[in-house]
PDB file of C-alpha atoms in Angstrom:
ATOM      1  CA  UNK A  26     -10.300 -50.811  79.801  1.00  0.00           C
ATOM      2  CA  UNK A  27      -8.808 -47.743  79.088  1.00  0.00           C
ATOM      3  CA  UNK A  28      -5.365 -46.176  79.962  1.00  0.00           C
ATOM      4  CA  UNK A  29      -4.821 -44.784  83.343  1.00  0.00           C
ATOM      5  CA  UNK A  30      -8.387 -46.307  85.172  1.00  0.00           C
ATOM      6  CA  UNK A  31      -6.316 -48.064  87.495  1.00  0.00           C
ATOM      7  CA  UNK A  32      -6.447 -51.951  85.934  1.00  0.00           C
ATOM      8  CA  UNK A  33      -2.885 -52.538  87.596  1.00  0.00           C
ATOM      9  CA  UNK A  34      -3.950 -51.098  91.312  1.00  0.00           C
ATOM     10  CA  UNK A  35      -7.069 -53.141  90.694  1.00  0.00           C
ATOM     11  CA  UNK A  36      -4.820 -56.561  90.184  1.00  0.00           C
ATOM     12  CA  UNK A  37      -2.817 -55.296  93.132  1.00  0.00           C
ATOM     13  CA  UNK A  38      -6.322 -55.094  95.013  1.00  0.00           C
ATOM     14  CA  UNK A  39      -7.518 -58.238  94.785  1.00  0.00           C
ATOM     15  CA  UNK A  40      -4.141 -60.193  95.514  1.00  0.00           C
ATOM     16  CA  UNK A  41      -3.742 -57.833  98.260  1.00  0.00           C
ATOM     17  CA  UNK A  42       0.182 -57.064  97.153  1.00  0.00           C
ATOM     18  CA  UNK A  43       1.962 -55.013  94.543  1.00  0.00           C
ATOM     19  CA  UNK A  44       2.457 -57.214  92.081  1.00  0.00           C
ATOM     20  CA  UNK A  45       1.669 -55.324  88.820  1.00  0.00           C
ATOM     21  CA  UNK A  46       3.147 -51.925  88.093  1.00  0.00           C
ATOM     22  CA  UNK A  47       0.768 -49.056  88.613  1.00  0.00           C
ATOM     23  CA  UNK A  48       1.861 -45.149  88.880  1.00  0.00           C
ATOM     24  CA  UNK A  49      -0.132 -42.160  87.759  1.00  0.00           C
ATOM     25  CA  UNK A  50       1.054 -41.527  83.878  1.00  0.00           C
ATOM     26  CA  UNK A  51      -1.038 -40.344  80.813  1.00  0.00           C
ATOM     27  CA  UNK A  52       0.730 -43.665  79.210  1.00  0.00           C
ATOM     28  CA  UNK A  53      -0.089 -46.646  79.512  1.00  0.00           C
ATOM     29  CA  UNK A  54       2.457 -48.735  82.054  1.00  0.00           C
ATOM     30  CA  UNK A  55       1.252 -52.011  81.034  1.00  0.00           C
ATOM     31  CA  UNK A  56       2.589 -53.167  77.569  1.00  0.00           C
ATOM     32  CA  UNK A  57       2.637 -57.504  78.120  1.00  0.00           C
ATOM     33  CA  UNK A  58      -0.133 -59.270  79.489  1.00  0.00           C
ATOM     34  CA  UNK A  59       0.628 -60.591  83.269  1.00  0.00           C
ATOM     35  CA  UNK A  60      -0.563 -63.410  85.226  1.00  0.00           C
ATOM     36  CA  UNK A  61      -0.077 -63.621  88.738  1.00  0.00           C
ATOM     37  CA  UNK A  62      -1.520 -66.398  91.668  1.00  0.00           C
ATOM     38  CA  UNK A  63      -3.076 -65.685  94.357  1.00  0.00           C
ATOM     39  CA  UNK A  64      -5.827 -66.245  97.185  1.00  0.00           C
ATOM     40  CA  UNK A  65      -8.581 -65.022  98.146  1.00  0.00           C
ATOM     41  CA  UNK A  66     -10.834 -66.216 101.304  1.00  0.00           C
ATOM     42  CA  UNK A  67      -9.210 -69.137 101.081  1.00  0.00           C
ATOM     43  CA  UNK A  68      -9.605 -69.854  97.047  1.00  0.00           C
ATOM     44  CA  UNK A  69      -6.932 -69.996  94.199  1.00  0.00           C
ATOM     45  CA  UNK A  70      -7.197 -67.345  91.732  1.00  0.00           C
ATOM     46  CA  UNK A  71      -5.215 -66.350  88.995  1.00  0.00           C
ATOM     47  CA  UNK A  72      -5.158 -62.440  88.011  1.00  0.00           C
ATOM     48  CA  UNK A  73      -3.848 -61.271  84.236  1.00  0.00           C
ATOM     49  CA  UNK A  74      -2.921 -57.725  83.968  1.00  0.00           C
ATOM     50  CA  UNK A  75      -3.811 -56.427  80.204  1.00  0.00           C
ATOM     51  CA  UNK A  76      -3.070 -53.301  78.256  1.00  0.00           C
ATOM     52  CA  UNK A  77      -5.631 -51.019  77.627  1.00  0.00           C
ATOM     53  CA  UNK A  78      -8.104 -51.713  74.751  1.00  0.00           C
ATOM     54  CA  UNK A  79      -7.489 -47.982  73.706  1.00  0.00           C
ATOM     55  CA  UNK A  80      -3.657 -47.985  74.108  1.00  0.00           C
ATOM     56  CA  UNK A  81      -2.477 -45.792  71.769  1.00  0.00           C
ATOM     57  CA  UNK A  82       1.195 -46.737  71.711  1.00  0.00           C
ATOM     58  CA  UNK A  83       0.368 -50.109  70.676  1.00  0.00           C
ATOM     59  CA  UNK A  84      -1.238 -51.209  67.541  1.00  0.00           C
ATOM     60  CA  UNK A  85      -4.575 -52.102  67.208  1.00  0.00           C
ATOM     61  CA  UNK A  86      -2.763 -55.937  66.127  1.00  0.00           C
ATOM     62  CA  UNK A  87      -0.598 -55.617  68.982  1.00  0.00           C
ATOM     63  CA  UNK A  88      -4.085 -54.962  71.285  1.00  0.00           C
ATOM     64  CA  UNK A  89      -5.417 -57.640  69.504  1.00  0.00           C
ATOM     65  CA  UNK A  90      -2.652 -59.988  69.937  1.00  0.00           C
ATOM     66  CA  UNK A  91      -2.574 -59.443  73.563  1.00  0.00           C
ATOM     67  CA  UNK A  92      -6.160 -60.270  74.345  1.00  0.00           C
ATOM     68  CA  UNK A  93      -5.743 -63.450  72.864  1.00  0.00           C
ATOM     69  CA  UNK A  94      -2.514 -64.245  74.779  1.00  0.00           C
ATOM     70  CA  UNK A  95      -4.876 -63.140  78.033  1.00  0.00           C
ATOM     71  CA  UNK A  96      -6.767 -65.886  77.540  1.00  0.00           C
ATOM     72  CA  UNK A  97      -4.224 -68.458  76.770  1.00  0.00           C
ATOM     73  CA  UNK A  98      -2.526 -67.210  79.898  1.00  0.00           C
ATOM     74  CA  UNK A  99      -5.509 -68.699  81.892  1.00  0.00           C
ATOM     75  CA  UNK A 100      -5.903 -71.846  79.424  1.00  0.00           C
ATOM     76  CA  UNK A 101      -8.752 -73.599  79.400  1.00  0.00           C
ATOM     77  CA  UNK A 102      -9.834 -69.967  79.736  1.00  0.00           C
ATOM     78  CA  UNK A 103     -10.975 -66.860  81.875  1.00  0.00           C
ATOM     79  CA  UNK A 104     -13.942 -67.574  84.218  1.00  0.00           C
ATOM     80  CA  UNK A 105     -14.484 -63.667  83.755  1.00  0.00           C
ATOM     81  CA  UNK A 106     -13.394 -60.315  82.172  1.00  0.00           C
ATOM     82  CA  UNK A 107     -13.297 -57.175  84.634  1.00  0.00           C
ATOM     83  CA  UNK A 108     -13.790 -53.635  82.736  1.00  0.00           C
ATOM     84  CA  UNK A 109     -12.591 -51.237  84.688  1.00  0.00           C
ATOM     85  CA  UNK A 110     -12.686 -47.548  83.833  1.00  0.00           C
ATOM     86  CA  UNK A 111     -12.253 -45.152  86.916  1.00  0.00           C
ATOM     87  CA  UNK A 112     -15.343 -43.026  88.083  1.00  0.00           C
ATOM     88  CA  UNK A 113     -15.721 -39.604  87.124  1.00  0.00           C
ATOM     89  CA  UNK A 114     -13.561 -40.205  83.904  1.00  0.00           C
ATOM     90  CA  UNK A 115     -16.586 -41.886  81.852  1.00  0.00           C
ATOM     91  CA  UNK A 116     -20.029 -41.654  81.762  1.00  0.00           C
ATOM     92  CA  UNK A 117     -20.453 -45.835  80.562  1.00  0.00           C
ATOM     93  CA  UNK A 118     -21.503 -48.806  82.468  1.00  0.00           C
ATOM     94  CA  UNK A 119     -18.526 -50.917  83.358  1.00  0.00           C
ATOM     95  CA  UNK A 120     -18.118 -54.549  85.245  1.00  0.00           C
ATOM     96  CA  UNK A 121     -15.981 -53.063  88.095  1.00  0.00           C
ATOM     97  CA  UNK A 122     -15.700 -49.403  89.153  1.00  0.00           C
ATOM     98  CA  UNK A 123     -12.612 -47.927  90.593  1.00  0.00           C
ATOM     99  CA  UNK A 124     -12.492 -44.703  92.593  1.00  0.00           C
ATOM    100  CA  UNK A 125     -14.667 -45.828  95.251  1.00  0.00           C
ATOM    101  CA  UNK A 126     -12.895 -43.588  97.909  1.00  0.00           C
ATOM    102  CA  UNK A 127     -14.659 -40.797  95.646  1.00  0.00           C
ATOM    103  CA  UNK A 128     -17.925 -42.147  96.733  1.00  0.00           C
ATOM    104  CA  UNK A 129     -17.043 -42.597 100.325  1.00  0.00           C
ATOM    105  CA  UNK A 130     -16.024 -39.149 100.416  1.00  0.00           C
ATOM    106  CA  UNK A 131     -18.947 -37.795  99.396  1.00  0.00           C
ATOM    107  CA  UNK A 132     -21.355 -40.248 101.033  1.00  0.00           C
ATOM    108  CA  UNK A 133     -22.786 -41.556  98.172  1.00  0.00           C
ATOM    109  CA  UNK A 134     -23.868 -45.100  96.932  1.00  0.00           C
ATOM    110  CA  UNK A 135     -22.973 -46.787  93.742  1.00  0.00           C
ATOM    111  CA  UNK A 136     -26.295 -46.927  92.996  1.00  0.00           C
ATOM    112  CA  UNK A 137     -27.360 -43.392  93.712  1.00  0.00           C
ATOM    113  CA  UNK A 138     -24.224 -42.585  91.887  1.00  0.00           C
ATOM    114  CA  UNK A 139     -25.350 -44.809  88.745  1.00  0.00           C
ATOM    115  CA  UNK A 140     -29.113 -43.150  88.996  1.00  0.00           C
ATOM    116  CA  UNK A 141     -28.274 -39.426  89.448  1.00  0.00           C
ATOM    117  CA  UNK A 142     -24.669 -39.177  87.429  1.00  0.00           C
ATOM    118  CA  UNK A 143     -24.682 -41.765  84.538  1.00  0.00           C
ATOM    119  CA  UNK A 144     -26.511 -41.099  81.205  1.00  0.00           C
ATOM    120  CA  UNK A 145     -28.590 -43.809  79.209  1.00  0.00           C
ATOM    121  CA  UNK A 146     -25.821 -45.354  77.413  1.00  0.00           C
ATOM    122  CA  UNK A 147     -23.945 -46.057  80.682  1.00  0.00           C
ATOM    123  CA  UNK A 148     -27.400 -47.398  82.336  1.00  0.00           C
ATOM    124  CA  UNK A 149     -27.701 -49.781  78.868  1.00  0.00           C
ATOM    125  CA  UNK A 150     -24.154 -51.484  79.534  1.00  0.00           C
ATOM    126  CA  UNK A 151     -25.170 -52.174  83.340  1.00  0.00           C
ATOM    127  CA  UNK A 152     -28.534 -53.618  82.079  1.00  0.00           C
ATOM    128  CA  UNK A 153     -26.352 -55.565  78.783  1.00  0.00           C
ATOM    129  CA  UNK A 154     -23.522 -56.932  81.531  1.00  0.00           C
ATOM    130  CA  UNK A 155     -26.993 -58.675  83.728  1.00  0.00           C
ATOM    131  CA  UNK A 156     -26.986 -55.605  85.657  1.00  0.00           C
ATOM    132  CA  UNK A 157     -23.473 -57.632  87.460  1.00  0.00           C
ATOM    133  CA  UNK A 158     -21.256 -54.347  88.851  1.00  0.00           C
ATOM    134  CA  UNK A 159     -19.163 -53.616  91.640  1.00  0.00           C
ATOM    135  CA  UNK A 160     -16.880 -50.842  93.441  1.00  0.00           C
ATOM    136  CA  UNK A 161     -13.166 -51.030  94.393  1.00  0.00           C
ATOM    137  CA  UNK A 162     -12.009 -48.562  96.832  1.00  0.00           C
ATOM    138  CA  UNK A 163      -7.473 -49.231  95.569  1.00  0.00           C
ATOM    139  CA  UNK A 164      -6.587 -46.823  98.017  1.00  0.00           C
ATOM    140  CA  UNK A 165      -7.878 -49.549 101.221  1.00  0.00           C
ATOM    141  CA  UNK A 166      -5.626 -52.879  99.790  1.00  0.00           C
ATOM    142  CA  UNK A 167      -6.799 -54.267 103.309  1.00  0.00           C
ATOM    143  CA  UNK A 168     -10.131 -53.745 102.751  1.00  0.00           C
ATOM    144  CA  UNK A 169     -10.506 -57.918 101.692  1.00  0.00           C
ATOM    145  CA  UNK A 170     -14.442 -57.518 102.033  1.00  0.00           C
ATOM    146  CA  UNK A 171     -14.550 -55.900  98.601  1.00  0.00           C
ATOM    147  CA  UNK A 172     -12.357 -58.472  96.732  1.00  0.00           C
ATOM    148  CA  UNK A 173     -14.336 -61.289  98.572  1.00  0.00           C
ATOM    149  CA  UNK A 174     -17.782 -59.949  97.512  1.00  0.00           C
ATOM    150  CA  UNK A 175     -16.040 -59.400  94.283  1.00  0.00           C
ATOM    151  CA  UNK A 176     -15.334 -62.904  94.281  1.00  0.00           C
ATOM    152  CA  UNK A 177     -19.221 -63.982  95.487  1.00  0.00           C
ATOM    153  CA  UNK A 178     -20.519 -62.000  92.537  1.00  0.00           C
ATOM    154  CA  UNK A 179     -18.051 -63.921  90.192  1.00  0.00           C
ATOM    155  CA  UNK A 180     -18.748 -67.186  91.541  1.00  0.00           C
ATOM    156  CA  UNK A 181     -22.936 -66.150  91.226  1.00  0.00           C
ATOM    157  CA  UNK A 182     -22.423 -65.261  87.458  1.00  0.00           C
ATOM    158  CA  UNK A 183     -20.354 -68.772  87.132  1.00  0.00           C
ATOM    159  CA  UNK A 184     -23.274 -70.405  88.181  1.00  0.00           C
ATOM    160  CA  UNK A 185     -25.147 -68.690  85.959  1.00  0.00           C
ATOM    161  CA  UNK A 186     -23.190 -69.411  82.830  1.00  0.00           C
ATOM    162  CA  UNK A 187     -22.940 -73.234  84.073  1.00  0.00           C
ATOM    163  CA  UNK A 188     -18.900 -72.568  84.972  1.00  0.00           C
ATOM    164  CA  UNK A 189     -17.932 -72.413  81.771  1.00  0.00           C
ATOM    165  CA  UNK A 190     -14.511 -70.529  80.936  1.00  0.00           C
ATOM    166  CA  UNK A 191     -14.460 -68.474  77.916  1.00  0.00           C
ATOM    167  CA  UNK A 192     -12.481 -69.552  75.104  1.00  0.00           C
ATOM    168  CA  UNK A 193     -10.576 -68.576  72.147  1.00  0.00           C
ATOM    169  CA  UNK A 194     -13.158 -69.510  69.979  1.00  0.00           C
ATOM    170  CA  UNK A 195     -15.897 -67.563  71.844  1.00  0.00           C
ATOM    171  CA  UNK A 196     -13.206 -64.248  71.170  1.00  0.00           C
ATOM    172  CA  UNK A 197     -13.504 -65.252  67.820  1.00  0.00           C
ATOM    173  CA  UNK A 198     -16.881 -65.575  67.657  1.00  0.00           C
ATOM    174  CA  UNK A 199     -17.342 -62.100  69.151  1.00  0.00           C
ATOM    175  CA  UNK A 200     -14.842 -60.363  66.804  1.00  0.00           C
ATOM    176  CA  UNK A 201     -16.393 -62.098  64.259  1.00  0.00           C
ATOM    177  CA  UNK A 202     -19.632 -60.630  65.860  1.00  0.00           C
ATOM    178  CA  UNK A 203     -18.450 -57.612  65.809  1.00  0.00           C
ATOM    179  CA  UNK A 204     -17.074 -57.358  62.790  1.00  0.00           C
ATOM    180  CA  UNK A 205     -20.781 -58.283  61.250  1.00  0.00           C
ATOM    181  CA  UNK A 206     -22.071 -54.930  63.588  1.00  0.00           C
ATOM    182  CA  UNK A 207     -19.133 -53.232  61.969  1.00  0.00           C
ATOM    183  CA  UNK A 208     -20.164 -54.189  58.538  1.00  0.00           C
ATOM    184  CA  UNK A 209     -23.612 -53.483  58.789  1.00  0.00           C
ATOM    185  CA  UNK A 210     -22.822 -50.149  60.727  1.00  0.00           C
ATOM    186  CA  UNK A 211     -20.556 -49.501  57.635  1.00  0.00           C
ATOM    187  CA  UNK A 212     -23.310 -50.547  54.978  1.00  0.00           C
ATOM    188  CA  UNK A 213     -26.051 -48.197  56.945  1.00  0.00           C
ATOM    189  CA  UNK A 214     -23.752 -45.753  56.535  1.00  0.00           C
ATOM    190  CA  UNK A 215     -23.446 -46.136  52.983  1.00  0.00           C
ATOM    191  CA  UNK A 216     -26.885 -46.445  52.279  1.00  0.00           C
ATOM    192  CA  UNK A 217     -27.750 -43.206  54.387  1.00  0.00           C
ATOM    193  CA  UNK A 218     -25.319 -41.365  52.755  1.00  0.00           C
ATOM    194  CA  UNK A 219     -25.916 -42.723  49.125  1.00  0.00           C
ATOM    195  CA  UNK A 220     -29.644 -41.909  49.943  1.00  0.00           C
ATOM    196  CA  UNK A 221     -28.598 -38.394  50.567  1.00  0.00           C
ATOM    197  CA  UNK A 222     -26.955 -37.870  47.681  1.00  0.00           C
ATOM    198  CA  UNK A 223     -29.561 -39.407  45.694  1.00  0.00           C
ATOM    199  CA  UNK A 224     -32.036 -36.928  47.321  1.00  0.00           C
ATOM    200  CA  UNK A 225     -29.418 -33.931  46.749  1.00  0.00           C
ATOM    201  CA  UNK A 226     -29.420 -34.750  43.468  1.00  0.00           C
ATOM    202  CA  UNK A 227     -33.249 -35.096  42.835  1.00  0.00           C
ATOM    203  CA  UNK A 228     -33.607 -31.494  44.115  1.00  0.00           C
ATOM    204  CA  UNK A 229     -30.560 -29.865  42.253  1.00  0.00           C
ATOM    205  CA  UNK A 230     -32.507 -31.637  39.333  1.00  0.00           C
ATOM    206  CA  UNK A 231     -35.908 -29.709  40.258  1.00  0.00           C
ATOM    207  CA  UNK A 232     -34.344 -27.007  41.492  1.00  0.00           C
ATOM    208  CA  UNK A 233     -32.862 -26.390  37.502  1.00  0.00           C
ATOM    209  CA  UNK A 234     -36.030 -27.728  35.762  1.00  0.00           C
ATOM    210  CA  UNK A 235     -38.187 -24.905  38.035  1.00  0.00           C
ATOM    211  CA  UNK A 236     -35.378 -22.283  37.377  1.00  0.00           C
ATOM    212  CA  UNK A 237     -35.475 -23.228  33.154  1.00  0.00           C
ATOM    213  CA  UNK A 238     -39.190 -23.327  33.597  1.00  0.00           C
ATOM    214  CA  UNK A 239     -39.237 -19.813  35.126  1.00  0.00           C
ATOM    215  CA  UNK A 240     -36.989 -18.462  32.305  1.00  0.00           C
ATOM    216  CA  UNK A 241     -38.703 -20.243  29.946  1.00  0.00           C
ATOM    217  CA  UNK A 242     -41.965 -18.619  31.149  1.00  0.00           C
ATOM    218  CA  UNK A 243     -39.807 -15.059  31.115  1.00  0.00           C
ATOM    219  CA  UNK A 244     -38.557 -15.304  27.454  1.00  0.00           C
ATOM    220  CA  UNK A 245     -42.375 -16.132  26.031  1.00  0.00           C
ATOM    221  CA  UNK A 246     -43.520 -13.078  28.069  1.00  0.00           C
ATOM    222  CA  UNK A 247     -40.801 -10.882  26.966  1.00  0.00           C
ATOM    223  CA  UNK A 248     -41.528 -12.540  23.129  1.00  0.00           C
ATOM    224  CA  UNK A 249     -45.128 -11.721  23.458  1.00  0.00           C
ATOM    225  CA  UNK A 250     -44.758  -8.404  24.842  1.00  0.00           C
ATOM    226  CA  UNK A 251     -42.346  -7.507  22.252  1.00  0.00           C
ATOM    227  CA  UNK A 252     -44.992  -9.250  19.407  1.00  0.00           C
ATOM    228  CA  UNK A 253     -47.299  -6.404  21.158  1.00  0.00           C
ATOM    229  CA  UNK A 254     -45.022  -4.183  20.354  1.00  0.00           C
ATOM    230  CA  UNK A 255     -44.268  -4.882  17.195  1.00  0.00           C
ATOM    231  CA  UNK A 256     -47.814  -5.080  16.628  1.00  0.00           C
ATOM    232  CA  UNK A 257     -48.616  -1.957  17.439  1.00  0.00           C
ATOM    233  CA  UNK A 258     -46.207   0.241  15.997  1.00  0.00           C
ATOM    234  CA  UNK A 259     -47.487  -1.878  12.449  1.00  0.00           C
ATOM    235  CA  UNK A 260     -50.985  -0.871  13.093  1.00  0.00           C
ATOM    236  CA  UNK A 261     -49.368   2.569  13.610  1.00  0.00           C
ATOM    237  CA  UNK A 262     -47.507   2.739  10.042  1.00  0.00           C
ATOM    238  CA  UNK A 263     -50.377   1.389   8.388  1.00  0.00           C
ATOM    239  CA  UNK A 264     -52.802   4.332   9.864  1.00  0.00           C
ATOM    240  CA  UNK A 265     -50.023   6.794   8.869  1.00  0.00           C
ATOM    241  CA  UNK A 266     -49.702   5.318   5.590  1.00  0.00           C
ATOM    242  CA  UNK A 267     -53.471   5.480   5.138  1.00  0.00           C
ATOM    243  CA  UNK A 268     -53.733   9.028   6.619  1.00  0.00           C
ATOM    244  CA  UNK A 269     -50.870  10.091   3.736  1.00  0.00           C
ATOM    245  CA  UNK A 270     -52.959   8.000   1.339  1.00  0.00           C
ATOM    246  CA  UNK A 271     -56.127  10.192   2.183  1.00  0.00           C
ATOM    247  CA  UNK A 272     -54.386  13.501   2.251  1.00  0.00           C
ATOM    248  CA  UNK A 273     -52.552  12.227  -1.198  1.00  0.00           C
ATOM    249  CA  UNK A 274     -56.005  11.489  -2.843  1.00  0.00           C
ATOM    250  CA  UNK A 275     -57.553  14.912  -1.685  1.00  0.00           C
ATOM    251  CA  UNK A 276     -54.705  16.895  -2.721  1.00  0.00           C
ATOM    252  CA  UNK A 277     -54.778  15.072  -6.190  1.00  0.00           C
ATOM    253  CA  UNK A 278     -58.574  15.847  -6.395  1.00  0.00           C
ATOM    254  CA  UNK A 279     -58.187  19.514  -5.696  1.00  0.00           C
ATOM    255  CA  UNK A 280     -55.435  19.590  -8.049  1.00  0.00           C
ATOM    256  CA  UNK A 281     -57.918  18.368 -10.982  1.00  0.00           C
ATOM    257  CA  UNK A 282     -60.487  20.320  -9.936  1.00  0.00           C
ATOM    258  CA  UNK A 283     -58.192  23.406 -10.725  1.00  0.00           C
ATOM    259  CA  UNK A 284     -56.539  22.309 -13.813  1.00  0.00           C
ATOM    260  CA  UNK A 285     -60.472  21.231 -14.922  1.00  0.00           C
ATOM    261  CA  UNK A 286     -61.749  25.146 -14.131  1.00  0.00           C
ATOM    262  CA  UNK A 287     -58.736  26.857 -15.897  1.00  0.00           C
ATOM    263  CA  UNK A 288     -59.249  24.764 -19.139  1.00  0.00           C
ATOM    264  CA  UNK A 289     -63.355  25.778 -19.249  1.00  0.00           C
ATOM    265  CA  UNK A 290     -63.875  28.473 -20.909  1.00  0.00           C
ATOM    266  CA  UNK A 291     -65.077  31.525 -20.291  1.00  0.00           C
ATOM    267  CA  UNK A 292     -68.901  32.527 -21.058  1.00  0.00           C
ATOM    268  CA  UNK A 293     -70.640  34.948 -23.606  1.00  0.00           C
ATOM    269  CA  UNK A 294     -72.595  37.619 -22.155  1.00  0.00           C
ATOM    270  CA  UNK A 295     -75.426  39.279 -24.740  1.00  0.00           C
ATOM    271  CA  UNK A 296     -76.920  42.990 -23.694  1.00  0.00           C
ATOM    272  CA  UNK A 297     -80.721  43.547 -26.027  1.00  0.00           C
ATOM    273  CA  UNK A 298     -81.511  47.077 -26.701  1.00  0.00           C
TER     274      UNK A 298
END
C-alpha cells in the first residue's frame, strides 16, 4: 500500500460514491484511517481508508499506530486486507490491482499480464497470498460486476479461513513475526559480514607471512652470495700472499747464493816447467 496507487479511488470503487479523498499528488492525501458503510449486491460492508505503509510524512509509529486503529475501526476485526499498488508502478504481487483500464486498453488479461510482465518475486507474493488477486478498473465506478466478484472472492477466502476476522493479536503476532525475520535477517547479516572479515583477515595474515617469507628467502640469498664473495676475494689474498711468499723466499735464496760466492775465495793456479 504505497502512496499514490489509488487506495482512496479504490474505497470510492467499491461503495460506488466519493467518499474518501483521492486526487493525483506525489503525497500522500490520506493521513487518518476512515471507515465508511456501505452495500454491495445487497450486503453490508464496511470500507477503512489507510495511509500508505511507505508514507513518508508520517512516522514509521504514526504508520504503525494507524494500522492498529484500522482494525479497531472494524472491531471484532477485518474479514480482509486489500494491497493495492497500481499496475505498471511495481513489479510485486499484490491482493487487488488497480489500473485495469491499462489492461483494457491494450487487450490484455491479468493473467497474461502477471505471466509475461511480472518477475519471480511478484509471481511468489501471488502464490504466498493463495494465488487470491483481482483487477479494479477506478475509472468505470458503475462497473458493480468488479466490486461484486471482488466481494465473491472475499466471501470464498472467508470460507476458507472458517470466517474468522483478524485481530489485534494476530497484528501482533505478525509484527512479532516479523520482527523474528528481522532479527535473524540482521544476525545473517552479521555473521556474513563477520565471516568476511574473518576471511580478510586470514589472507592479509598469509599475504604478510608469504611476503616475510619471500624476503626472508632474499636476505639469505643476498647473505650467501655475499659469503661467496667474501670467500673468494680471501682465497684471493691468501694466493697473493703465498705468491709474495714464494717470490720473497727465491729472492732471499738468490741473495745468499751471492753473498756465499763473493765470500769464497779465489783459487791458486800452479804452471810446471
Amino acid at each position: 500500500m504505497k502512496t499514490g496507487c489509488g487506495k482512496s479511488s479504490t474505497g470510492n470503487t467499491i461503495l460506488g460514491r466519493d467518499e474518501f479523498t483521492a486526487k493525483s499528488s506525489q503525497m500522500s492525501v490520506t493521513k487518518c484511517c476512515k471507515k465508511v458503510e456501505g452495500e454491495v449486491n445487497g450486503r453490508p460492508v464496511f470500507v477503512v481508508d489507510t495511509p500508505g505503509l511507505f508514507d513518508t510524512s508520517l512516522s514509521p509509529e504514526g504508520v504503525q499506530e494507524e494500522l492498529v486503529n484500522c482494525v479497531s475501526l472494524l472491531a471484532p476485526g477485518p474479514h480482509v486486507f486489500l494491497l493495492v499498488i497500481h499496475i505498471g508502478r511495481f513489479t510485486f504481487t499484490i491482493v487487488l490491482l488497480t489500473g485495469g483500464d491499462t489492461l483494457e486498453h491494450d487487450r490484455e488479461s491479468i493473467e497474461d499480464y502477471i505471466k509475461n510482465n511480472c518477475d519471480d518475486s511478484f509471481k511468489k507474493l501471488i502464490s504466498d497470498c493463495g494465488n487470491r488477486y483481482h483487477v479494479f478498473n477506478n475509472r468505470d465506478k458503475q462497473n458493480h460486476t468488479q466490486v461484486i466478484e471482488l466481494i465473491a472472492k472475499i466471501e470464498s477466502m472467508m470460507k476458507v479461513n472458517g470466517r474468522r476476522c483478524f485481530t489485534n493479536k494476530m497484528l501482533q503476532e505478525s509484527e512479532t513475526a516479523i520482527r523474528k525475520e528481522m532479527q535473524k535477517i540482521l544476525k545473517e547479516k552479521e555473521e556474513k559480514m563477520q565471516k568476511e572479515k574473518e576471511e580478510m583477515e586470514r589472507k592479509y595474515k598469509e599475504d604478510m607471512e608469504a611476503m616475510k617469507k619471500r624476503i626472508d628467502e632474499e636476505r639469505e640469498k643476498e647473505r650467501i652470495q655475499r659469503e661467496k664473495e667474501l670467500e673468494k676475494m680471501r682465497n684471493k689474498i691468501r694466493e697473493e700472499e703465498e705468491k709474495r711468499k714464494q717470490e720473497q723466499e727465491i729472492r732471499e735464496n738468490e741473495k745468499r747464493e751471492k753473498e756465499a760466492e763473493e765470500e769464497r775465495p779465489p783459487r791458486k793456479t800452479c804452471n810446471t816447467p
